[in-house]
């Protein structure tokens, strides 16, 4: 094919809405040397048949920011390209049928206000006023988002392709990429064996925008892109007389959405158990295809819809549509550079929100490619959050049955996925299970979240109010605060950094000083060049040339990737050793007595002070103890070789009988850490949060030689903080905080909580969040009055810049 150049700066694989957006945005940044290759025709995969709902509100601020950007972009496309995108702002109504769902929506409305999205709680009369056809007899409440809208997905994609072409991109159809080439860990190009004629392009960057083919295209490059296609249904009625423009209507309790389009209704479904599709590969000739209809599958949704929208009973069905869309294990799309292949980027797996996400995702990805680093925190969607096992097809098949429906399911706090569980188990799993652990999942790990009492059902009863484990958590927290508790932290990511240059490499990557004696544990962050926090870890010097980096379970891949990228050619070996050791945390004022009861070693401050590790004997086994804490008490994390883990567990349990040692879960760890104002990565601290504004200046040592982010730290010191991370405690002990609730300062929304939990010891819900403070002293920040908005209600809060629990850390260093 002569029009295909032999070399390009970037090759994009896939001409759906996402690939077109990436091409559009790269050319906007001045990359004219861009080639988009589409195996058949533009939009012929999933894009052409999308319903075209374009909402603004997502579950985090940056995702909302991207969705808002998308909408604004689409509004300008018609003027820019002359292609009619059908975009309009007809607003959207979400209708709740239960009090719990109403609370979810009202909490969502509060969050929307914090994120700058226009929203109104509306009563049922107002719903009827705006949407006369809907039956609200059994409804509980509703919200209205005036700026939500809808558009024509195929034309939106074609308009972006046209915009890209106008700035020099080549957009070529009928070219199916069959191989991705690489050398020295870096992508070098793609080739195709079929189509018009075989060929190859050398490229500096390759972007996988292959939608539901994304998994397969990833495999061509040895890159894990976990997603699976599912059948996705809607019906379109015959024209209904008198039907004119209406807002989009969502009734999540009935798994349904309604869109008025050209005088017809489109009714779409997010059923609880969906139908995975394409297990044996997607047919080679798939192009603008539909899947066979399945009326039995759709019928339960239609039945409820006829009650909800009685006009449907008499409207004929014009189209019964079933098309495939890709779903990821956590219902978030995949964006960013592959952890294991430089310059190979991914934007795929859009979980039925690809149209409303494509503009922002394309913009963010193009900027990432241009800058060589994320333009802002994209942790929710960063491809490096995925674990290797999540590429397993059987796992994806099982999980995808659930993820489609989860989009409209109740989004209760602490809700756990029900499918594809039990894949990563700690060495203590069976012991914990036998002691009535109730497990949650993180990065595939089964983790004991709380322990049921004798006679209590060992399962969650979800709610927005106090859940069934509230008093269990209170008892677990009491054990940690007043006696001793033990919890399993085996899911910690554990990365060994070894070799002659280990110290130098870590000194360059970490904000803290790594030139410490063997046995020292250093709490530190990996900073980016903006001083933002890429990782929050402890690093233990195990030997002169060996360190152990301990990270949260969910970020092990990302953190290891950061280490490898920045190690360059240095003489270090970086190895994931997560599964090799189980970890038990023993925490509380009686922790030392317990340790002393099971080990002949010395746990005194003289021998094992806070922030040090030592090898110990424990009954007949060996372990390494780290004296650190995330709950703000005296305690040790015990690292035990997996083969001896059960023996050590039983030893501690036996000795603990004399002390009333209590097994504790992850939920209570969170309750404890938030009382102590310990930051949680991904919530309170992220790539967007400057380490000084996060209140972590104590962990940064600018007097050591250069490290990534040092200049940004010095600059912030010079110019002063613009935000401060403040801890809040509600004055009313009843309401609960989760995160994203707006913070009001003297009556005005100034931010939102980055995390929230219940402090059983302090006796109220506790949260943390950033408060703008440019040019202000600490006293000025604290002199204001604060409230937190919860589901539309403002609740007074005390504010503090010092931890509300044990501000002088007197309990930790005893
Ligand atoms: C019924 C239904 C309703 C939906 N409603 C909405 C909605 O209301 N709002 C919303 O935001 N989203 C909606 N979606 C989701 C949305 O359609 C998708 O998320 C979006 O279209 C995904 O775009 P994409 O570019 O990632 O994938 P695609 O559109 O599938 O594009 C991928 C392209 O890659 C090409 N390709 C694959 N392999 C190769 C290769 N080897 N070489 C070259 N090219 C290749 C394919 O041919 C395809 O054209 C809906 C989806 C469905 C099924």
Tab-separated table of N, CA and C in Angstrom, residues 80-204:
chain	number	residue	atom	x	y	z
A	80	UNK	N	-15.361	22.890	13.899
A	80	UNK	CA	-13.986	22.701	13.410
A	80	UNK	C	-13.946	21.858	12.122
A	81	UNK	N	-14.805	20.828	12.060
A	81	UNK	CA	-14.644	19.854	10.970
A	81	UNK	C	-15.799	19.850	9.979
A	82	UNK	N	-16.905	20.469	10.348
A	82	UNK	CA	-18.071	20.455	9.470
A	82	UNK	C	-18.870	19.166	9.557
A	83	UNK	N	-18.453	18.234	10.406
A	83	UNK	CA	-19.223	16.980	10.550
A	83	UNK	C	-20.212	17.152	11.705
A	84	UNK	N	-21.456	16.831	11.452
A	84	UNK	CA	-22.474	17.012	12.477
A	84	UNK	C	-22.344	15.898	13.520
A	85	UNK	N	-22.107	16.270	14.768
A	85	UNK	CA	-21.879	15.256	15.812
A	85	UNK	C	-23.140	14.983	16.627
A	86	UNK	N	-24.219	15.689	16.335
A	86	UNK	CA	-25.493	15.450	17.031
A	86	UNK	C	-25.423	15.751	18.516
A	87	UNK	N	-24.392	16.465	18.924
A	87	UNK	CA	-24.216	16.653	20.363
A	87	UNK	C	-25.204	17.676	20.897
A	88	UNK	N	-25.840	17.314	21.999
A	88	UNK	CA	-26.738	18.282	22.637
A	88	UNK	C	-26.700	18.076	24.147
A	89	UNK	N	-27.052	19.168	24.839
A	89	UNK	CA	-27.079	19.118	26.304
A	89	UNK	C	-28.522	19.047	26.765
A	90	UNK	N	-29.071	17.844	26.755
A	90	UNK	CA	-30.448	17.699	27.174
A	90	UNK	C	-30.565	17.325	28.646
A	91	UNK	N	-29.432	17.207	29.339
A	91	UNK	CA	-29.455	16.907	30.769
A	91	UNK	C	-29.740	15.433	31.034
A	92	UNK	N	-29.578	15.030	32.293
A	92	UNK	CA	-29.913	13.648	32.650
A	92	UNK	C	-30.537	13.601	34.031
A	93	UNK	N	-31.474	12.665	34.165
A	93	UNK	CA	-32.119	12.426	35.468
A	93	UNK	C	-31.724	11.027	35.915
A	94	UNK	N	-31.330	10.898	37.172
A	94	UNK	CA	-31.150	9.555	37.744
A	94	UNK	C	-32.214	9.375	38.812
A	95	UNK	N	-32.960	8.307	38.689
A	95	UNK	CA	-34.106	8.077	39.570
A	95	UNK	C	-33.787	6.938	40.539
A	96	UNK	N	-33.977	7.209	41.834
A	96	UNK	CA	-33.729	6.176	42.859
A	96	UNK	C	-35.038	5.547	43.268
A	97	UNK	N	-35.028	4.229	43.419
A	97	UNK	CA	-36.247	3.545	43.846
A	97	UNK	C	-36.169	3.106	45.301
A	98	UNK	N	-35.013	3.243	45.921
A	98	UNK	CA	-34.875	2.854	47.334
A	98	UNK	C	-34.211	3.999	48.092
A	99	UNK	N	-34.373	3.971	49.415
A	99	UNK	CA	-33.744	5.008	50.246
A	99	UNK	C	-32.224	4.903	50.172
A	100	UNK	N	-31.707	3.663	50.101
A	100	UNK	CA	-30.250	3.482	50.010
A	100	UNK	C	-29.727	4.099	48.712
A	101	UNK	N	-30.457	3.864	47.612
A	101	UNK	CA	-30.001	4.409	46.324
A	101	UNK	C	-30.099	5.942	46.350
A	102	UNK	N	-31.137	6.432	47.023
A	102	UNK	CA	-31.270	7.884	47.115
A	102	UNK	C	-30.059	8.459	47.847
A	103	UNK	N	-29.644	7.781	48.909
A	103	UNK	CA	-28.464	8.283	49.625
A	103	UNK	C	-27.237	8.252	48.714
A	104	UNK	N	-27.097	7.167	47.953
A	104	UNK	CA	-25.972	7.090	47.010
A	104	UNK	C	-26.014	8.287	46.050
A	105	UNK	N	-27.204	8.567	45.525
A	105	UNK	CA	-27.310	9.673	44.555
A	105	UNK	C	-27.063	11.024	45.224
A	106	UNK	N	-27.578	11.191	46.418
A	106	UNK	CA	-27.380	12.472	47.107
A	106	UNK	C	-25.903	12.657	47.487
A	107	UNK	N	-25.274	11.559	47.875
A	107	UNK	CA	-23.831	11.662	48.137
A	107	UNK	C	-23.099	12.000	46.838
A	108	UNK	N	-23.562	11.393	45.751
A	108	UNK	CA	-22.981	11.690	44.437
A	108	UNK	C	-23.167	13.155	44.069
A	109	UNK	N	-24.335	13.697	44.428
A	109	UNK	CA	-24.603	15.110	44.121
A	109	UNK	C	-23.650	16.013	44.912
A	110	UNK	N	-23.437	15.676	46.173
A	110	UNK	CA	-22.477	16.457	46.973
A	110	UNK	C	-21.096	16.389	46.328
A	111	UNK	N	-20.702	15.179	45.911
A	111	UNK	CA	-19.399	15.009	45.266
A	111	UNK	C	-19.331	15.851	43.991
A	112	UNK	N	-20.423	15.850	43.218
A	112	UNK	CA	-20.445	16.613	41.969
A	112	UNK	C	-20.188	18.094	42.257
A	113	UNK	N	-20.802	18.597	43.324
A	113	UNK	CA	-20.587	20.010	43.667
A	113	UNK	C	-19.116	20.261	43.977
A	114	UNK	N	-18.477	19.297	44.659
A	114	UNK	CA	-17.051	19.465	44.981
A	114	UNK	C	-16.210	19.451	43.711
A	115	UNK	N	-16.666	18.732	42.689
A	115	UNK	CA	-15.899	18.622	41.447
A	115	UNK	C	-16.319	19.681	40.416
A	116	UNK	N	-17.217	20.569	40.804
A	116	UNK	CA	-17.612	21.643	39.894
A	116	UNK	C	-18.573	21.204	38.805
A	117	UNK	N	-19.363	20.157	39.075
A	117	UNK	CA	-20.372	19.717	38.098
A	117	UNK	C	-21.737	20.202	38.591
A	118	UNK	N	-22.497	20.828	37.686
A	118	UNK	CA	-23.812	21.355	38.052
A	118	UNK	C	-24.767	20.207	38.346
A	119	UNK	N	-25.428	20.243	39.507
A	119	UNK	CA	-26.317	19.136	39.879
A	119	UNK	C	-27.421	19.671	40.781
A	120	UNK	N	-28.587	19.047	40.703
A	120	UNK	CA	-29.710	19.432	41.562
A	120	UNK	C	-30.369	18.176	42.098
A	121	UNK	N	-30.703	18.157	43.388
A	121	UNK	CA	-31.577	17.101	43.906
A	121	UNK	C	-32.992	17.562	43.549
A	122	UNK	N	-33.772	16.721	42.886
A	122	UNK	CA	-35.123	17.159	42.510
A	122	UNK	C	-36.165	16.221	43.109
A	123	UNK	N	-37.331	16.806	43.440
A	123	UNK	CA	-38.370	15.935	44.014
A	123	UNK	C	-39.128	15.235	42.874
A	124	UNK	N	-40.036	14.341	43.268
A	124	UNK	CA	-40.656	13.493	42.248
A	124	UNK	C	-41.603	14.289	41.349
A	125	UNK	N	-42.189	15.351	41.910
A	125	UNK	CA	-43.049	16.194	41.066
A	125	UNK	C	-42.212	16.833	39.962
A	126	UNK	N	-41.004	17.220	40.316
A	126	UNK	CA	-40.119	17.835	39.325
A	126	UNK	C	-39.657	16.803	38.292
A	127	UNK	N	-39.483	15.548	38.735
A	127	UNK	CA	-39.150	14.485	37.769
A	127	UNK	C	-40.272	14.387	36.739
A	128	UNK	N	-41.492	14.345	37.239
A	128	UNK	CA	-42.667	14.239	36.346
A	128	UNK	C	-42.744	15.439	35.403
A	129	UNK	N	-42.411	16.584	35.970
A	129	UNK	CA	-42.453	17.809	35.186
A	129	UNK	C	-41.459	17.752	34.021
A	130	UNK	N	-40.292	17.232	34.315
A	130	UNK	CA	-39.263	17.166	33.267
A	130	UNK	C	-39.418	15.928	32.388
A	131	UNK	N	-40.090	14.896	32.909
A	131	UNK	CA	-40.176	13.623	32.195
A	131	UNK	C	-41.578	13.043	32.396
A	132	UNK	N	-42.563	13.563	31.689
A	132	UNK	CA	-43.955	13.201	31.978
A	132	UNK	C	-44.253	11.709	31.809
A	133	UNK	N	-43.463	10.998	31.011
A	133	UNK	CA	-43.815	9.596	30.714
A	133	UNK	C	-43.451	8.627	31.829
A	134	UNK	N	-42.663	9.073	32.783
A	134	UNK	CA	-42.117	8.102	33.743
A	134	UNK	C	-43.043	7.934	34.943
A	135	UNK	N	-43.160	6.700	35.371
A	135	UNK	CA	-43.963	6.381	36.552
A	135	UNK	C	-43.066	6.510	37.792
A	136	UNK	N	-43.426	7.433	38.696
A	136	UNK	CA	-42.579	7.652	39.881
A	136	UNK	C	-43.295	7.214	41.160
A	137	UNK	N	-44.380	6.440	41.021
A	137	UNK	CA	-45.188	6.087	42.198
A	137	UNK	C	-44.368	5.461	43.324
A	138	UNK	N	-43.430	4.601	42.954
A	138	UNK	CA	-42.662	3.896	43.985
A	138	UNK	C	-41.239	4.450	44.110
A	139	UNK	N	-40.990	5.649	43.569
A	139	UNK	CA	-39.614	6.177	43.572
A	139	UNK	C	-39.301	6.877	44.892
A	140	UNK	N	-38.013	6.981	45.193
A	140	UNK	CA	-37.587	7.585	46.462
A	140	UNK	C	-36.983	8.972	46.260
A	141	UNK	N	-36.423	9.238	45.109
A	141	UNK	CA	-35.787	10.550	44.906
A	141	UNK	C	-35.050	10.557	43.582
A	142	UNK	N	-34.478	11.720	43.263
A	142	UNK	CA	-33.794	11.830	41.963
A	142	UNK	C	-32.794	12.981	41.982
A	143	UNK	N	-31.873	12.928	41.062
A	143	UNK	CA	-30.976	14.069	40.828
A	143	UNK	C	-31.002	14.405	39.340
A	144	UNK	N	-30.677	15.669	39.055
A	144	UNK	CA	-30.693	16.155	37.672
A	144	UNK	C	-29.353	16.818	37.378
A	145	UNK	N	-28.714	16.384	36.292
A	145	UNK	CA	-27.458	17.015	35.863
A	145	UNK	C	-27.738	17.747	34.550
A	146	UNK	N	-27.809	19.058	34.644
A	146	UNK	CA	-28.280	19.863	33.514
A	146	UNK	C	-27.349	19.773	32.307
A	147	UNK	N	-26.055	19.571	32.569
A	147	UNK	CA	-25.122	19.654	31.441
A	147	UNK	C	-24.760	18.304	30.831
A	148	UNK	N	-25.380	17.233	31.298
A	148	UNK	CA	-25.162	15.940	30.632
A	148	UNK	C	-25.813	15.996	29.257
A	149	UNK	N	-25.402	15.084	28.391
A	149	UNK	CA	-25.969	15.172	27.044
A	149	UNK	C	-25.876	13.866	26.298
A	150	UNK	N	-26.032	13.966	25.006
A	150	UNK	CA	-25.933	12.808	24.123
A	150	UNK	C	-25.432	13.261	22.756
A	151	UNK	N	-24.910	12.317	22.008
A	151	UNK	CA	-24.376	12.675	20.692
A	151	UNK	C	-24.353	11.454	19.784
A	152	UNK	N	-23.831	11.649	18.588
A	152	UNK	CA	-23.765	10.582	17.597
A	152	UNK	C	-22.344	10.012	17.580
A	153	UNK	N	-22.142	8.815	18.175
A	153	UNK	CA	-20.785	8.303	18.392
A	153	UNK	C	-19.950	8.174	17.113
A	154	UNK	N	-20.558	7.634	16.049
A	154	UNK	CA	-19.756	7.404	14.836
A	154	UNK	C	-19.276	8.732	14.264
A	155	UNK	N	-20.169	9.705	14.212
A	155	UNK	CA	-19.766	10.989	13.649
A	155	UNK	C	-18.763	11.725	14.527
A	156	UNK	N	-18.870	11.525	15.822
A	156	UNK	CA	-17.873	12.129	16.724
A	156	UNK	C	-16.488	11.571	16.374
A	157	UNK	N	-16.431	10.241	16.192
A	157	UNK	CA	-15.146	9.607	15.843
A	157	UNK	C	-14.666	10.106	14.481
A	158	UNK	N	-15.570	10.151	13.515
A	158	UNK	CA	-15.163	10.577	12.168
A	158	UNK	C	-14.706	12.037	12.170
A	159	UNK	N	-15.339	12.845	12.999
A	159	UNK	CA	-14.929	14.256	13.071
A	159	UNK	C	-13.510	14.362	13.633
A	160	UNK	N	-13.212	13.548	14.649
A	160	UNK	CA	-11.852	13.608	15.211
A	160	UNK	C	-10.834	13.086	14.192
A	161	UNK	N	-11.225	12.051	13.436
A	161	UNK	CA	-10.317	11.549	12.395
A	161	UNK	C	-10.062	12.640	11.349
A	162	UNK	N	-11.111	13.365	11.024
A	162	UNK	CA	-10.958	14.432	10.024
A	162	UNK	C	-10.035	15.535	10.560
A	163	UNK	N	-10.255	15.884	11.830
A	163	UNK	CA	-9.401	16.902	12.455
A	163	UNK	C	-7.937	16.472	12.443
A	164	UNK	N	-7.708	15.180	12.721
A	164	UNK	CA	-6.327	14.670	12.746
A	164	UNK	C	-5.722	14.715	11.341
A	165	UNK	N	-6.505	14.282	10.366
A	165	UNK	CA	-6.022	14.301	8.968
A	165	UNK	C	-5.650	15.721	8.547
A	166	UNK	N	-6.507	16.666	8.954
A	166	UNK	CA	-6.274	18.058	8.541
A	166	UNK	C	-4.944	18.564	9.078
A	167	UNK	N	-4.471	17.971	10.166
A	167	UNK	CA	-3.179	18.403	10.723
A	167	UNK	C	-2.054	17.437	10.347
A	168	UNK	N	-2.317	16.604	9.361
A	168	UNK	CA	-1.207	15.827	8.781
A	168	UNK	C	-1.190	14.350	9.091
A	169	UNK	N	-2.100	13.866	9.939
A	169	UNK	CA	-2.086	12.428	10.249
A	169	UNK	C	-2.556	11.625	9.039
A	170	UNK	N	-2.043	10.405	8.921
A	170	UNK	CA	-2.541	9.494	7.888
A	170	UNK	C	-3.473	8.502	8.584
A	171	UNK	N	-4.723	8.435	8.115
A	171	UNK	CA	-5.700	7.534	8.713
A	171	UNK	C	-6.051	6.505	7.646
A	172	UNK	N	-5.624	5.263	7.878
A	172	UNK	CA	-5.698	4.268	6.802
A	172	UNK	C	-6.563	3.087	7.212
A	173	UNK	N	-7.466	2.712	6.325
A	173	UNK	CA	-8.384	1.604	6.605
A	173	UNK	C	-7.930	0.357	5.848
A	174	UNK	N	-8.396	-0.799	6.335
A	174	UNK	CA	-8.079	-2.058	5.667
A	174	UNK	C	-6.669	-2.572	5.947
A	175	UNK	N	-6.080	-2.142	7.069
A	175	UNK	CA	-4.734	-2.616	7.416
A	175	UNK	C	-4.788	-3.242	8.811
A	176	UNK	N	-4.698	-4.551	8.849
A	176	UNK	CA	-4.774	-5.241	10.144
A	176	UNK	C	-3.366	-5.523	10.657
A	177	UNK	N	-3.026	-4.891	11.746
A	177	UNK	CA	-1.703	-5.110	12.337
A	177	UNK	C	-1.639	-6.547	12.848
A	178	UNK	N	-0.561	-7.247	12.506
A	178	UNK	CA	-0.440	-8.643	12.943
A	178	UNK	C	0.788	-8.868	13.820
A	179	UNK	N	1.666	-7.874	13.876
A	179	UNK	CA	2.845	-8.025	14.750
A	179	UNK	C	3.300	-6.662	15.240
A	180	UNK	N	3.804	-6.672	16.474
A	180	UNK	CA	4.397	-5.458	17.053
A	180	UNK	C	5.865	-5.787	17.296
A	181	UNK	N	6.746	-4.901	16.846
A	181	UNK	CA	8.185	-5.187	16.941
A	181	UNK	C	8.826	-4.390	18.061
A	182	UNK	N	9.884	-4.967	18.621
A	182	UNK	CA	10.568	-4.287	19.715
A	182	UNK	C	12.037	-4.661	19.728
A	183	UNK	N	12.820	-3.791	20.347
A	183	UNK	CA	14.243	-4.076	20.555
A	183	UNK	C	14.678	-3.371	21.837
A	184	UNK	N	15.452	-4.062	22.634
A	184	UNK	CA	15.986	-3.510	23.886
A	184	UNK	C	14.893	-2.898	24.777
A	185	UNK	N	13.781	-3.596	24.888
A	185	UNK	CA	12.723	-3.151	25.788
A	185	UNK	C	11.930	-1.963	25.278
A	186	UNK	N	12.064	-1.638	24.029
A	186	UNK	CA	11.399	-0.463	23.463
A	186	UNK	C	10.694	-0.870	22.180
A	187	UNK	N	9.506	-0.336	21.938
A	187	UNK	CA	8.780	-0.698	20.724
A	187	UNK	C	9.468	-0.059	19.514
A	188	UNK	N	9.446	-0.762	18.393
A	188	UNK	CA	10.127	-0.199	17.212
A	188	UNK	C	9.220	-0.109	15.983
A	189	UNK	N	8.034	-0.725	16.041
A	189	UNK	CA	7.152	-0.613	14.879
A	189	UNK	C	6.137	-1.722	14.834
A	190	UNK	N	5.380	-1.750	13.733
A	190	UNK	CA	4.360	-2.787	13.565
A	190	UNK	C	4.422	-3.296	12.136
A	191	UNK	N	3.835	-4.471	11.933
A	191	UNK	CA	3.720	-4.939	10.553
A	191	UNK	C	2.387	-5.644	10.373
A	192	UNK	N	2.027	-5.871	9.157
A	192	UNK	CA	0.768	-6.529	8.824
A	192	UNK	C	1.042	-7.516	7.702
A	193	UNK	N	0.358	-8.669	7.816
A	193	UNK	CA	0.635	-9.735	6.856
A	193	UNK	C	-0.452	-9.827	5.819
A	194	UNK	N	-1.644	-9.309	6.181
A	194	UNK	CA	-2.787	-9.500	5.294
A	194	UNK	C	-3.241	-8.162	4.743
A	195	UNK	N	-4.459	-8.164	4.207
A	195	UNK	CA	-5.007	-6.910	3.696
A	195	UNK	C	-4.471	-6.663	2.310
A	196	UNK	N	-4.263	-5.398	2.004
A	196	UNK	CA	-3.944	-5.046	0.628
A	196	UNK	C	-2.584	-5.610	0.223
A	197	UNK	N	-1.588	-5.394	1.040
A	197	UNK	CA	-0.321	-6.112	0.821
A	197	UNK	C	0.471	-6.067	2.132
A	198	UNK	N	1.313	-7.034	2.352
A	198	UNK	CA	2.061	-7.087	3.606
A	198	UNK	C	2.994	-5.886	3.698
A	199	UNK	N	3.263	-5.447	4.922
A	199	UNK	CA	4.151	-4.296	5.055
A	199	UNK	C	4.559	-4.059	6.498
A	200	UNK	N	5.360	-3.038	6.693
A	200	UNK	CA	5.889	-2.754	8.031
A	200	UNK	C	6.156	-1.257	8.169
A	201	UNK	N	5.886	-0.708	9.350
A	201	UNK	CA	6.257	0.684	9.633
A	201	UNK	C	7.163	0.689	10.854
A	202	UNK	N	8.253	1.397	10.742
A	202	UNK	CA	9.075	1.652	11.923
A	202	UNK	C	8.393	2.789	12.676
A	203	UNK	N	8.367	2.714	14.003
A	203	UNK	CA	7.697	3.780	14.760
A	203	UNK	C	8.383	3.981	16.098
A	204	UNK	N	8.408	5.238	16.549
A	204	UNK	CA	8.957	5.521	17.886
A	204	UNK	C	7.941	5.156	18.964
